[in-house]
């Protein structure tokens, strides 16, 4: 893709979580992967992109790990206070973007802090596919396995048609103004927001799915990190 045709964008990385399921001595985004933290790898794809305006990272107020990272001094990175939930952290980040000149029609890409294997190809694909889209959308992958709906008794209630099911990945890309309004209104209404797309859906929009690579996984459990370490080791 010609970079001249790539829209400019702002990036948001919510990184205030603790990742309890990793059973580690620190938040999972600071665990080591190929000699650097997971978080640094997650930032790389954005910081290396010529169309990035600025990047906001939302962190716990008392985060002791971020200042020690080399990228903490990057002038393109803005720090925001993280909130109790992801939506709170993203909204806090959007407010910081507004302070730095983000306009209602600018694109904002929100990416998971523990999703370090985003490819430049997928990022460029998302930017190209959604460049003129009226709503925006997200990277996603069609479900591959047979899916079961489970009852309260722990038994299978039905088999779900997997052709209609996609796994939502990140980045998720929406206009600054629309995303800000959707998140703020949903939080005021007490709506459970699991990702930015769900806030946009609640606000009446239909985000577009852009098929990306299945290995753009989010590190949630120890075996995810082990798998990625093995994959990167074999690749190197």
PDB file of C-alpha atoms in Angstrom:
ATOM      1  CA  UNK A   1       0.000   0.000   0.000  1.00  0.00           C
ATOM      2  CA  UNK A   2       1.221   3.505  -0.839  1.00  0.00           C
ATOM      3  CA  UNK A   3       1.898   5.348   2.424  1.00  0.00           C
ATOM      4  CA  UNK A   4       0.635   8.543   0.795  1.00  0.00           C
ATOM      5  CA  UNK A   5      -2.828   6.955   0.802  1.00  0.00           C
ATOM      6  CA  UNK A   6      -2.632   5.867   4.434  1.00  0.00           C
ATOM      7  CA  UNK A   7      -4.728   7.970   6.833  1.00  0.00           C
ATOM      8  CA  UNK A   8      -3.015   9.571   9.782  1.00  0.00           C
ATOM      9  CA  UNK A   9      -4.005   8.107  13.118  1.00  0.00           C
ATOM     10  CA  UNK A  10      -3.602   8.365  16.867  1.00  0.00           C
ATOM     11  CA  UNK A  11      -3.014   5.222  18.950  1.00  0.00           C
ATOM     12  CA  UNK A  12      -4.242   4.265  22.418  1.00  0.00           C
ATOM     13  CA  UNK A  13      -2.772   1.418  24.467  1.00  0.00           C
ATOM     14  CA  UNK A  14      -4.700   0.605  27.681  1.00  0.00           C
ATOM     15  CA  UNK A  15      -2.050  -0.906  29.968  1.00  0.00           C
ATOM     16  CA  UNK A  16      -3.374  -0.517  33.502  1.00  0.00           C
ATOM     17  CA  UNK A  17      -4.390  -4.160  33.968  1.00  0.00           C
ATOM     18  CA  UNK A  18      -2.635  -6.665  36.219  1.00  0.00           C
ATOM     19  CA  UNK A  19      -3.170  -9.874  34.242  1.00  0.00           C
ATOM     20  CA  UNK A  20      -3.887 -12.049  37.280  1.00  0.00           C
ATOM     21  CA  UNK A  21      -4.305 -15.218  35.196  1.00  0.00           C
ATOM     22  CA  UNK A  22      -0.611 -15.137  34.312  1.00  0.00           C
ATOM     23  CA  UNK A  23       0.259 -15.828  37.983  1.00  0.00           C
ATOM     24  CA  UNK A  24       3.383 -13.664  37.618  1.00  0.00           C
ATOM     25  CA  UNK A  25       5.209 -11.264  39.912  1.00  0.00           C
ATOM     26  CA  UNK A  26       4.271  -8.274  37.735  1.00  0.00           C
ATOM     27  CA  UNK A  27       1.581  -7.200  35.260  1.00  0.00           C
ATOM     28  CA  UNK A  28       1.751  -9.393  32.175  1.00  0.00           C
ATOM     29  CA  UNK A  29       2.622  -6.529  29.830  1.00  0.00           C
ATOM     30  CA  UNK A  30       5.986  -6.274  31.594  1.00  0.00           C
ATOM     31  CA  UNK A  31       6.937  -9.940  31.294  1.00  0.00           C
ATOM     32  CA  UNK A  32       9.955 -10.725  29.126  1.00  0.00           C
ATOM     33  CA  UNK A  33       9.623 -11.779  25.493  1.00  0.00           C
ATOM     34  CA  UNK A  34      12.711 -12.052  23.276  1.00  0.00           C
ATOM     35  CA  UNK A  35      14.773  -9.836  25.531  1.00  0.00           C
ATOM     36  CA  UNK A  36      12.232  -7.029  25.920  1.00  0.00           C
ATOM     37  CA  UNK A  37       8.891  -6.544  27.633  1.00  0.00           C
ATOM     38  CA  UNK A  38       5.655  -7.622  25.964  1.00  0.00           C
ATOM     39  CA  UNK A  39       4.520  -4.004  26.098  1.00  0.00           C
ATOM     40  CA  UNK A  40       7.522  -2.756  24.133  1.00  0.00           C
ATOM     41  CA  UNK A  41       6.786  -5.242  21.362  1.00  0.00           C
ATOM     42  CA  UNK A  42       3.126  -4.165  21.344  1.00  0.00           C
ATOM     43  CA  UNK A  43       4.167  -0.543  20.884  1.00  0.00           C
ATOM     44  CA  UNK A  44       6.693  -1.225  18.120  1.00  0.00           C
ATOM     45  CA  UNK A  45       4.265  -1.615  15.236  1.00  0.00           C
ATOM     46  CA  UNK A  46       2.778   1.818  15.940  1.00  0.00           C
ATOM     47  CA  UNK A  47       5.941   3.729  16.771  1.00  0.00           C
ATOM     48  CA  UNK A  48       7.550   2.429  13.569  1.00  0.00           C
ATOM     49  CA  UNK A  49       4.632   3.639  11.432  1.00  0.00           C
ATOM     50  CA  UNK A  50       5.140   6.934   9.560  1.00  0.00           C
ATOM     51  CA  UNK A  51       1.461   7.889   9.787  1.00  0.00           C
ATOM     52  CA  UNK A  52       1.275   7.851  13.601  1.00  0.00           C
ATOM     53  CA  UNK A  53       0.525  11.252  15.130  1.00  0.00           C
ATOM     54  CA  UNK A  54       0.920  10.449  18.838  1.00  0.00           C
ATOM     55  CA  UNK A  55       0.346   7.457  21.099  1.00  0.00           C
ATOM     56  CA  UNK A  56      -1.297   7.486  24.518  1.00  0.00           C
ATOM     57  CA  UNK A  57      -0.623   4.736  27.031  1.00  0.00           C
ATOM     58  CA  UNK A  58      -2.883   4.467  30.070  1.00  0.00           C
ATOM     59  CA  UNK A  59      -1.084   3.187  33.155  1.00  0.00           C
ATOM     60  CA  UNK A  60      -1.808   2.621  36.819  1.00  0.00           C
ATOM     61  CA  UNK A  61      -0.955   5.747  38.774  1.00  0.00           C
ATOM     62  CA  UNK A  62       1.602   3.848  40.856  1.00  0.00           C
ATOM     63  CA  UNK A  63       3.070   1.796  37.974  1.00  0.00           C
ATOM     64  CA  UNK A  64       6.768   1.252  38.878  1.00  0.00           C
ATOM     65  CA  UNK A  65       7.778  -0.587  35.695  1.00  0.00           C
ATOM     66  CA  UNK A  66       7.020   1.856  32.887  1.00  0.00           C
ATOM     67  CA  UNK A  67       9.663   4.495  33.797  1.00  0.00           C
ATOM     68  CA  UNK A  68      12.416   1.882  33.459  1.00  0.00           C
ATOM     69  CA  UNK A  69      11.597   1.097  29.815  1.00  0.00           C
ATOM     70  CA  UNK A  70      13.693   2.842  27.128  1.00  0.00           C
ATOM     71  CA  UNK A  71      10.549   3.897  25.242  1.00  0.00           C
ATOM     72  CA  UNK A  72       9.204   5.776  28.293  1.00  0.00           C
ATOM     73  CA  UNK A  73      11.196   8.794  27.157  1.00  0.00           C
ATOM     74  CA  UNK A  74       9.838   8.776  23.593  1.00  0.00           C
ATOM     75  CA  UNK A  75       8.332  12.212  22.960  1.00  0.00           C
ATOM     76  CA  UNK A  76       5.594  10.688  20.789  1.00  0.00           C
ATOM     77  CA  UNK A  77       4.171   8.803  23.806  1.00  0.00           C
ATOM     78  CA  UNK A  78       1.723  10.509  26.142  1.00  0.00           C
ATOM     79  CA  UNK A  79       0.917   9.002  29.525  1.00  0.00           C
ATOM     80  CA  UNK A  80      -2.639   8.877  30.887  1.00  0.00           C
ATOM     81  CA  UNK A  81      -4.003   7.569  34.181  1.00  0.00           C
ATOM     82  CA  UNK A  82      -5.646   4.183  33.842  1.00  0.00           C
ATOM     83  CA  UNK A  83      -9.079   3.456  35.253  1.00  0.00           C
ATOM     84  CA  UNK A  84     -10.821   0.553  36.951  1.00  0.00           C
ATOM     85  CA  UNK A  85     -12.020  -0.954  33.673  1.00  0.00           C
ATOM     86  CA  UNK A  86     -10.695  -0.905  30.115  1.00  0.00           C
ATOM     87  CA  UNK A  87     -13.348   1.574  29.002  1.00  0.00           C
ATOM     88  CA  UNK A  88     -12.319   3.986  31.773  1.00  0.00           C
ATOM     89  CA  UNK A  89      -8.686   3.779  30.659  1.00  0.00           C
ATOM     90  CA  UNK A  90      -9.523   4.333  27.003  1.00  0.00           C
ATOM     91  CA  UNK A  91     -11.762   7.301  27.799  1.00  0.00           C
ATOM     92  CA  UNK A  92      -8.990   8.803  29.947  1.00  0.00           C
ATOM     93  CA  UNK A  93      -6.621   8.369  27.009  1.00  0.00           C
ATOM     94  CA  UNK A  94      -9.034  10.057  24.607  1.00  0.00           C
ATOM     95  CA  UNK A  95      -9.217  13.068  26.908  1.00  0.00           C
ATOM     96  CA  UNK A  96      -5.426  13.288  26.771  1.00  0.00           C
ATOM     97  CA  UNK A  97      -5.545  13.097  22.976  1.00  0.00           C
ATOM     98  CA  UNK A  98      -7.981  16.004  22.922  1.00  0.00           C
ATOM     99  CA  UNK A  99      -5.444  18.034  24.891  1.00  0.00           C
ATOM    100  CA  UNK A 100      -2.901  17.329  22.146  1.00  0.00           C
ATOM    101  CA  UNK A 101      -5.080  18.340  19.230  1.00  0.00           C
ATOM    102  CA  UNK A 102      -7.100  15.271  18.242  1.00  0.00           C
ATOM    103  CA  UNK A 103     -10.069  16.300  16.095  1.00  0.00           C
ATOM    104  CA  UNK A 104     -13.519  14.640  15.943  1.00  0.00           C
ATOM    105  CA  UNK A 105     -12.896  13.085  12.529  1.00  0.00           C
ATOM    106  CA  UNK A 106      -9.385  11.793  13.287  1.00  0.00           C
ATOM    107  CA  UNK A 107      -8.836   8.056  13.461  1.00  0.00           C
ATOM    108  CA  UNK A 108      -7.998   6.451  16.802  1.00  0.00           C
ATOM    109  CA  UNK A 109      -6.635   2.896  16.951  1.00  0.00           C
ATOM    110  CA  UNK A 110      -6.960   1.092  20.289  1.00  0.00           C
ATOM    111  CA  UNK A 111      -4.657  -1.902  20.767  1.00  0.00           C
ATOM    112  CA  UNK A 112      -4.192  -4.379  23.604  1.00  0.00           C
ATOM    113  CA  UNK A 113      -0.987  -3.951  25.608  1.00  0.00           C
ATOM    114  CA  UNK A 114      -0.495  -7.730  25.695  1.00  0.00           C
ATOM    115  CA  UNK A 115      -0.937  -8.319  21.967  1.00  0.00           C
ATOM    116  CA  UNK A 116       2.710  -8.094  20.801  1.00  0.00           C
ATOM    117  CA  UNK A 117       2.542 -10.004  17.512  1.00  0.00           C
ATOM    118  CA  UNK A 118       0.627  -7.486  15.400  1.00  0.00           C
ATOM    119  CA  UNK A 119       2.086  -7.487  11.887  1.00  0.00           C
ATOM    120  CA  UNK A 120       2.739  -4.315   9.919  1.00  0.00           C
ATOM    121  CA  UNK A 121       0.778  -5.906   7.064  1.00  0.00           C
ATOM    122  CA  UNK A 122      -2.342  -6.228   9.243  1.00  0.00           C
ATOM    123  CA  UNK A 123      -1.995  -2.678  10.541  1.00  0.00           C
ATOM    124  CA  UNK A 124      -1.712  -1.289   7.014  1.00  0.00           C
ATOM    125  CA  UNK A 125      -4.587  -3.495   5.880  1.00  0.00           C
ATOM    126  CA  UNK A 126      -6.844  -2.123   8.624  1.00  0.00           C
ATOM    127  CA  UNK A 127      -5.909   1.472   7.760  1.00  0.00           C
ATOM    128  CA  UNK A 128      -6.557   0.884   4.054  1.00  0.00           C
ATOM    129  CA  UNK A 129      -9.832  -1.024   4.438  1.00  0.00           C
ATOM    130  CA  UNK A 130     -11.334   1.550   6.779  1.00  0.00           C
ATOM    131  CA  UNK A 131      -9.858   4.733   5.298  1.00  0.00           C
ATOM    132  CA  UNK A 132     -13.209   5.887   3.895  1.00  0.00           C
ATOM    133  CA  UNK A 133     -15.527   3.842   6.097  1.00  0.00           C
ATOM    134  CA  UNK A 134     -18.255   5.897   7.813  1.00  0.00           C
ATOM    135  CA  UNK A 135     -18.037   3.866  11.029  1.00  0.00           C
ATOM    136  CA  UNK A 136     -14.664   2.142  11.411  1.00  0.00           C
ATOM    137  CA  UNK A 137     -13.997  -1.379  12.541  1.00  0.00           C
ATOM    138  CA  UNK A 138     -11.524  -3.890  13.863  1.00  0.00           C
ATOM    139  CA  UNK A 139      -9.207  -6.750  13.046  1.00  0.00           C
ATOM    140  CA  UNK A 140     -10.931 -10.082  13.580  1.00  0.00           C
ATOM    141  CA  UNK A 141     -10.608 -13.767  12.747  1.00  0.00           C
ATOM    142  CA  UNK A 142     -13.420 -16.180  11.774  1.00  0.00           C
ATOM    143  CA  UNK A 143     -14.044 -18.892  14.356  1.00  0.00           C
ATOM    144  CA  UNK A 144     -12.346 -22.136  13.339  1.00  0.00           C
ATOM    145  CA  UNK A 145     -13.473 -24.599  15.984  1.00  0.00           C
ATOM    146  CA  UNK A 146     -16.894 -26.037  16.657  1.00  0.00           C
ATOM    147  CA  UNK A 147     -18.618 -23.802  19.205  1.00  0.00           C
ATOM    148  CA  UNK A 148     -20.953 -24.938  21.974  1.00  0.00           C
ATOM    149  CA  UNK A 149     -23.411 -22.956  24.025  1.00  0.00           C
ATOM    150  CA  UNK A 150     -23.344 -24.245  27.595  1.00  0.00           C
ATOM    151  CA  UNK A 151     -26.216 -24.358  30.068  1.00  0.00           C
ATOM    152  CA  UNK A 152     -26.109 -23.527  33.759  1.00  0.00           C
ATOM    153  CA  UNK A 153     -25.550 -27.218  34.500  1.00  0.00           C
ATOM    154  CA  UNK A 154     -22.296 -27.260  32.531  1.00  0.00           C
ATOM    155  CA  UNK A 155     -23.753 -29.369  29.733  1.00  0.00           C
ATOM    156  CA  UNK A 156     -24.030 -28.508  26.046  1.00  0.00           C
ATOM    157  CA  UNK A 157     -27.244 -26.676  25.263  1.00  0.00           C
ATOM    158  CA  UNK A 158     -26.620 -26.329  21.531  1.00  0.00           C
ATOM    159  CA  UNK A 159     -23.990 -26.148  18.815  1.00  0.00           C
ATOM    160  CA  UNK A 160     -23.538 -22.621  17.481  1.00  0.00           C
ATOM    161  CA  UNK A 161     -23.218 -21.900  13.755  1.00  0.00           C
ATOM    162  CA  UNK A 162     -19.554 -20.903  13.626  1.00  0.00           C
ATOM    163  CA  UNK A 163     -19.911 -19.284  10.185  1.00  0.00           C
ATOM    164  CA  UNK A 164     -21.591 -16.384  11.975  1.00  0.00           C
ATOM    165  CA  UNK A 165     -18.966 -16.025  14.726  1.00  0.00           C
ATOM    166  CA  UNK A 166     -15.722 -14.047  14.585  1.00  0.00           C
ATOM    167  CA  UNK A 167     -13.098 -13.480  17.276  1.00  0.00           C
ATOM    168  CA  UNK A 168     -12.539  -9.776  17.913  1.00  0.00           C
ATOM    169  CA  UNK A 169      -8.892  -8.715  17.881  1.00  0.00           C
ATOM    170  CA  UNK A 170      -7.160  -5.350  18.015  1.00  0.00           C
ATOM    171  CA  UNK A 171      -6.412  -2.737  16.825  1.00  0.00           C
ATOM    172  CA  UNK A 172      -9.947  -1.391  16.766  1.00  0.00           C
ATOM    173  CA  UNK A 173     -10.238   1.782  14.688  1.00  0.00           C
ATOM    174  CA  UNK A 174     -12.879   4.482  15.052  1.00  0.00           C
ATOM    175  CA  UNK A 175     -13.288   8.213  14.654  1.00  0.00           C
ATOM    176  CA  UNK A 176     -12.189  10.144  17.731  1.00  0.00           C
ATOM    177  CA  UNK A 177     -15.463  12.011  18.226  1.00  0.00           C
ATOM    178  CA  UNK A 178     -17.775   9.040  17.755  1.00  0.00           C
ATOM    179  CA  UNK A 179     -15.722   6.759  19.979  1.00  0.00           C
ATOM    180  CA  UNK A 180     -15.470   9.381  22.714  1.00  0.00           C
ATOM    181  CA  UNK A 181     -19.241   9.901  22.740  1.00  0.00           C
ATOM    182  CA  UNK A 182     -20.006   6.179  22.658  1.00  0.00           C
ATOM    183  CA  UNK A 183     -17.689   5.361  25.567  1.00  0.00           C
ATOM    184  CA  UNK A 184     -18.755   8.323  27.695  1.00  0.00           C
ATOM    185  CA  UNK A 185     -22.483   7.676  27.164  1.00  0.00           C
ATOM    186  CA  UNK A 186     -22.122   3.929  27.802  1.00  0.00           C
ATOM    187  CA  UNK A 187     -20.248   4.490  31.054  1.00  0.00           C
ATOM    188  CA  UNK A 188     -22.867   6.975  32.258  1.00  0.00           C
ATOM    189  CA  UNK A 189     -25.586   4.441  31.390  1.00  0.00           C
ATOM    190  CA  UNK A 190     -23.775   1.673  33.290  1.00  0.00           C
ATOM    191  CA  UNK A 191     -23.433  -0.512  30.197  1.00  0.00           C
ATOM    192  CA  UNK A 192     -20.837  -3.288  30.309  1.00  0.00           C
ATOM    193  CA  UNK A 193     -18.239  -2.458  27.658  1.00  0.00           C
ATOM    194  CA  UNK A 194     -15.762  -5.215  26.786  1.00  0.00           C
ATOM    195  CA  UNK A 195     -14.068  -3.472  23.860  1.00  0.00           C
ATOM    196  CA  UNK A 196     -14.408  -0.321  21.783  1.00  0.00           C
ATOM    197  CA  UNK A 197     -16.514  -2.064  19.152  1.00  0.00           C
ATOM    198  CA  UNK A 198     -19.099  -3.000  21.796  1.00  0.00           C
ATOM    199  CA  UNK A 199     -19.394   0.662  22.790  1.00  0.00           C
ATOM    200  CA  UNK A 200     -19.931   1.630  19.165  1.00  0.00           C
ATOM    201  CA  UNK A 201     -22.493  -1.158  18.740  1.00  0.00           C
ATOM    202  CA  UNK A 202     -24.378   0.083  21.799  1.00  0.00           C
ATOM    203  CA  UNK A 203     -24.397   3.559  20.260  1.00  0.00           C
ATOM    204  CA  UNK A 204     -26.106   2.170  17.163  1.00  0.00           C
ATOM    205  CA  UNK A 205     -23.165   1.649  14.811  1.00  0.00           C
ATOM    206  CA  UNK A 206     -22.169  -1.512  12.936  1.00  0.00           C
ATOM    207  CA  UNK A 207     -18.341  -1.797  12.917  1.00  0.00           C
ATOM    208  CA  UNK A 208     -16.699  -3.485   9.952  1.00  0.00           C
ATOM    209  CA  UNK A 209     -14.676  -6.673  10.457  1.00  0.00           C
ATOM    210  CA  UNK A 210     -11.320  -6.840   8.691  1.00  0.00           C
ATOM    211  CA  UNK A 211      -9.822 -10.322   8.620  1.00  0.00           C
ATOM    212  CA  UNK A 212      -6.329 -10.391  10.074  1.00  0.00           C
ATOM    213  CA  UNK A 213      -3.754 -12.984  11.045  1.00  0.00           C
ATOM    214  CA  UNK A 214      -4.750 -15.548  13.656  1.00  0.00           C
ATOM    215  CA  UNK A 215      -1.339 -15.295  15.356  1.00  0.00           C
ATOM    216  CA  UNK A 216      -2.062 -11.733  16.501  1.00  0.00           C
ATOM    217  CA  UNK A 217      -2.939 -13.314  19.824  1.00  0.00           C
ATOM    218  CA  UNK A 218      -3.501 -11.656  23.164  1.00  0.00           C
ATOM    219  CA  UNK A 219      -1.314 -13.087  25.902  1.00  0.00           C
ATOM    220  CA  UNK A 220      -3.731 -14.090  28.633  1.00  0.00           C
ATOM    221  CA  UNK A 221      -2.339 -17.311  30.126  1.00  0.00           C
ATOM    222  CA  UNK A 222       1.193 -18.688  30.620  1.00  0.00           C
ATOM    223  CA  UNK A 223       0.808 -21.068  27.697  1.00  0.00           C
ATOM    224  CA  UNK A 224       0.163 -18.123  25.350  1.00  0.00           C
ATOM    225  CA  UNK A 225       3.521 -16.615  26.241  1.00  0.00           C
ATOM    226  CA  UNK A 226       5.254 -19.987  25.964  1.00  0.00           C
ATOM    227  CA  UNK A 227       3.786 -20.501  22.489  1.00  0.00           C
ATOM    228  CA  UNK A 228       4.889 -17.095  21.295  1.00  0.00           C
ATOM    229  CA  UNK A 229       8.393 -17.531  22.706  1.00  0.00           C
ATOM    230  CA  UNK A 230       8.741 -20.815  20.841  1.00  0.00           C
ATOM    231  CA  UNK A 231       7.391 -19.308  17.626  1.00  0.00           C
ATOM    232  CA  UNK A 232       9.703 -16.306  17.754  1.00  0.00           C
ATOM    233  CA  UNK A 233      12.674 -18.527  18.621  1.00  0.00           C
ATOM    234  CA  UNK A 234      12.000 -20.736  15.598  1.00  0.00           C
ATOM    235  CA  UNK A 235      11.551 -17.687  13.386  1.00  0.00           C
ATOM    236  CA  UNK A 236      14.879 -16.227  14.509  1.00  0.00           C
TER     237      UNK A 236
END
